[in-house]
Amino acid sequence: MESSRRKFLKIAGLSVLGVGAKPVLDSLVQAGEPTYATDQEALEGTHWAMVVDMKKCRDDCRDCITACHRGHNVPEINNAKHEIKWIWNEDFKHAFPTQEHEHLAERLERQPFMVLCNHCDNPPCVRVCPTQATFKRKEDGVVMMDFHRCIGCRFCMAACPYGSRSFNWFNPRNYLDDTNPDFPTRAKGVVEKCNFCAERLAIGKIPLCVEACKEKALVFGDLDDPNSEVRKILRERFSIRRKPGLGTGPNIFYVI
Amino acid sequence: MLEKPLFGSKKYYGWMTALIALIGVGVICFLYQLYVGLGTTGMSRDVSWGIYIAQLIFLVGVAASAVMVVLPYYLHNYKEFGRITILGEFLAVSAILMCMLFVFVDLGRPFRLLNIFLYPTLNSIMFWDVMVLNGYLLLNIVIGWITLSAERKGIRPPRWIKPLIYLSIPWAISIHTVTAFLFAGLPGRGYWLTAIMAPRFLASAFAGGPALLIILSLIIRRFTKFDPGTKAIQMLARIVTYAAIVNVFFFFLEVFTVFYSQIPEHMDHFKYLFFGLEGHGILRPYMWASMSLAFVAILLLILQQVRHNERLLGLACVMIFISIWIDKGLGIISGGFVPNPMHQVTEYSPTVPELFITLGVYAIGFTVLTVLYKIAVAVKEEVRA
């Protein structure tokens, strides 16, 4: 009896050790960075950014929001507490709470500002995520979400100073009428956000919101390329970013 | 020693049955939450953590407070705490267990919890919080069990336990410090962005935890033959008094910094909690109650005659406990999330299933606590007899 119990404990202990050691061993075996084959068509850029030209943006237009939310199967939930938002409108005083003052130009006061994930240079959401479910791509700076790895702790939501992350409080599929089969739907209990249309960049297309904007108020491009259109606009016109003082380095620029 | 909790008085069985019933209701509500999603709670896009995480913060404090009996006993050889240390350690065990359960019920995908260990992320404070909590749980189980078994057998505890006991002292500080770091390093959340978060947490822990220990000691004295000792209780009362004063002092340091600097992003959270913001202020009465309870309790505690009167001491401890529970269990989380970084006000209040899940976790904690205390008290009674 005694010896068989001892044997059992030994085997149990070893198996626990084995399970624990696997990820460590895996990481040792996997020397070097994994490589991926990229599409020949893929857009090339090392630091994606977006310029929002508020002089061109029309107050009543929601084309960018509709295109993004339809393309990414973002559910339409009519409850502000449980909404999923990848790209949405915000008043100036809410989008730029520290820069608001009482003598603001009338146009800015009433104009809805288009806001989305800032794909920060130094994203706090990535820093806090305990499972690396949210991560920043080294090659082009896009901040991504792995819906399958997310444990739904919502630490990233506490860390994001822009309110750019949404949590699936319910099953989002119950709020979708027709779905775009080219992009996955999500399940309840995970966080999601704008992914800068990483799935489209990979096949040589610009983000859906940019494509949908008839006024050309949204411009997408590579900040590392001095000849890109975003760099051209930023060189010529005055631009602001949301909460620059926090040091997150937002990559969405507003020309006002 | 494991058989001790199986036998007890009618009152004991009644108490355990009530706890198990509460656990049952909690489990049913949790299954419902699992099925429907966290939308069953009062949490939202803007207030993405609620009463679950608030209880985690509060109970980490209760767990950390065990150090207030362990440290004087082992480092300063304060013998009077000899009988009470085990109560502190076992209280820590049940508190940590509840902390972990509160993290578990708060997850959107609880069954992916192992991802924290499969993809260890050194820059995530949450990873470190899980690590220190697990370590502290293990330390307290081992230390408590080994010293109690030794006491039962009437021998000295083995020598290898000493380093673990010494290790448990800084470890206790670490669990509350790391928990404070979950909040203190986030940009755009003015209420939490303060270096005094960890010391404030520790001060409130060293007031609230020993206050609870005094209450538990008084209960044990009434219902069992085991007496934790008047001197030990009096020393704990002094610890509670000092810690409660330091806690209020720290709060006013915070108030000074925030209101003298006049930075709206930092002021507005305090305004929301104590005066209301843009017509919202659900927590106002609670925050003022917490503040008043703390003041009255401190006044009572600094009067020696009151402290020596165990009835009044018990009352003051209950007041301290409630005051700190409101501050940490309600204020810290809601105050940090409201207003949100875009300066919008969305209020939070827990829903009924959320409250039952919370109660269920507490019931699990109290079941474990009762079982552990039952063992400890039975051994103590046996040794004395």
Coordinates of C-alpha atoms in Angstrom, one line a residue, chain B residues 4-141:
Chain B
K4 CA -11.7 17.9 13.4
P5 CA -14.1 19.9 11.2
L6 CA -16.4 16.9 10.8
F7 CA -17.7 17.1 14.4
G8 CA -19.2 20.0 16.1
S9 CA -22.1 21.6 17.9
K10 CA -25.6 22.2 16.4
K11 CA -24.7 25.8 15.9
Y12 CA -21.6 24.7 14.0
Y13 CA -23.6 22.5 11.7
G14 CA -26.2 25.3 11.2
W15 CA -23.5 27.8 10.3
M16 CA -21.9 25.4 7.8
T17 CA -25.2 24.5 6.2
A18 CA -26.0 28.2 5.8
L19 CA -22.6 28.8 4.2
I20 CA -23.0 25.8 1.8
A21 CA -26.5 27.1 0.8
L22 CA -25.0 30.5 0.0
I23 CA -22.3 28.8 -2.0
G24 CA -25.0 26.9 -3.9
V25 CA -26.8 30.1 -4.9
G26 CA -23.5 31.7 -5.8
V27 CA -22.6 28.7 -8.1
I28 CA -25.9 28.8 -9.8
C29 CA -25.5 32.6 -10.4
F30 CA -22.0 32.0 -11.7
L31 CA -23.2 29.3 -14.1
Y32 CA -25.8 31.8 -15.4
Q33 CA -23.1 34.4 -15.8
L34 CA -21.0 31.9 -17.7
Y35 CA -23.8 31.1 -20.0
V36 CA -25.1 34.7 -20.7
G37 CA -21.8 36.6 -20.3
L38 CA -20.5 39.2 -18.0
G39 CA -23.3 41.5 -19.2
T40 CA -25.3 40.0 -16.3
T41 CA -23.1 42.2 -14.1
G42 CA -23.4 46.0 -13.7
M43 CA -20.0 46.5 -15.3
S44 CA -19.8 48.3 -18.6
R45 CA -17.5 49.7 -21.3
D46 CA -16.6 52.6 -19.0
V47 CA -16.5 50.8 -15.7
S48 CA -14.9 47.6 -16.8
W49 CA -14.1 46.3 -13.3
G50 CA -16.6 46.2 -10.5
I51 CA -17.3 44.6 -7.2
Y52 CA -15.3 41.4 -7.9
I53 CA -12.0 43.2 -8.4
A54 CA -12.8 45.5 -5.6
Q55 CA -13.2 42.5 -3.2
L56 CA -9.8 41.2 -4.5
I57 CA -8.2 44.5 -3.4
F58 CA -9.9 44.4 -0.1
L59 CA -9.1 40.8 0.7
V60 CA -5.5 41.1 -0.4
G61 CA -5.3 43.6 2.5
V62 CA -6.9 41.1 4.9
A63 CA -4.4 38.5 3.8
A64 CA -1.4 40.8 4.0
S65 CA -2.4 41.8 7.6
A66 CA -1.3 38.4 8.9
V67 CA 2.1 39.9 8.9
M68 CA 1.0 42.1 11.8
V69 CA 0.9 39.1 14.1
V70 CA 3.7 37.1 12.4
L71 CA 6.2 39.9 12.5
P72 CA 6.0 40.9 16.2
Y73 CA 6.0 37.2 17.2
Y74 CA 8.9 35.9 15.2
L75 CA 11.0 39.0 14.8
H76 CA 10.5 40.7 18.1
N77 CA 9.7 37.6 20.1
Y78 CA 6.5 39.1 21.3
K79 CA 5.2 35.9 23.0
E80 CA 1.7 37.1 23.5
F81 CA 1.0 36.6 19.8
G82 CA 2.0 32.9 20.1
R83 CA -1.6 31.8 20.4
I84 CA -3.0 34.1 17.7
T85 CA -0.4 33.7 14.9
I86 CA -2.1 30.6 13.6
L87 CA -5.4 32.5 13.4
G88 CA -3.7 35.2 11.4
E89 CA -2.1 32.7 9.0
F90 CA -5.3 30.8 8.4
L91 CA -7.2 34.0 7.9
A92 CA -4.6 34.8 5.2
V93 CA -5.1 31.4 3.6
S94 CA -8.9 31.9 3.3
A95 CA -8.5 35.5 2.2
I96 CA -6.1 34.6 -0.6
L97 CA -8.4 31.8 -1.7
M98 CA -11.2 34.3 -2.1
C99 CA -8.9 36.7 -4.0
M100 CA -8.2 34.0 -6.5
L101 CA -11.8 33.1 -6.8
F102 CA -12.7 36.8 -7.4
V103 CA -10.2 36.9 -10.3
F104 CA -11.7 33.7 -11.7
V105 CA -15.3 34.9 -11.6
D106 CA -14.3 38.2 -13.1
L107 CA -12.8 36.7 -16.3
G108 CA -14.6 36.8 -19.5
R109 CA -13.1 33.4 -20.4
P110 CA -12.3 31.8 -17.0
F111 CA -11.3 28.5 -18.5
R112 CA -8.5 30.1 -20.4
L113 CA -7.0 31.2 -17.1
L114 CA -4.0 28.9 -17.7
N115 CA -2.9 31.2 -20.5
I116 CA -1.3 33.3 -17.7
F117 CA 1.1 30.5 -17.1
L118 CA 1.4 29.2 -20.6
Y119 CA 2.4 32.7 -22.0
P120 CA 4.1 34.3 -18.9
T121 CA 4.3 38.0 -19.5
L122 CA 7.0 39.6 -17.4
N123 CA 5.8 43.1 -18.1
S124 CA 2.2 42.5 -16.9
I125 CA 1.6 43.3 -13.3
M126 CA -1.3 40.8 -13.4
F127 CA 1.1 38.0 -14.0
W128 CA 3.1 39.1 -10.9
D129 CA 0.0 39.5 -8.9
V130 CA -1.0 35.9 -9.6
M131 CA 2.6 34.8 -8.8
V132 CA 2.8 36.5 -5.4
L133 CA -0.8 35.5 -4.4
N134 CA 0.0 31.8 -5.1
G135 CA 3.3 32.0 -3.3
Y136 CA 1.7 33.6 -0.3
L137 CA -1.1 31.1 -0.2
L138 CA 1.4 28.2 -0.3
L139 CA 3.6 29.8 2.4
N140 CA 0.8 30.3 4.8
I141 CA -0.6 26.8 4.3

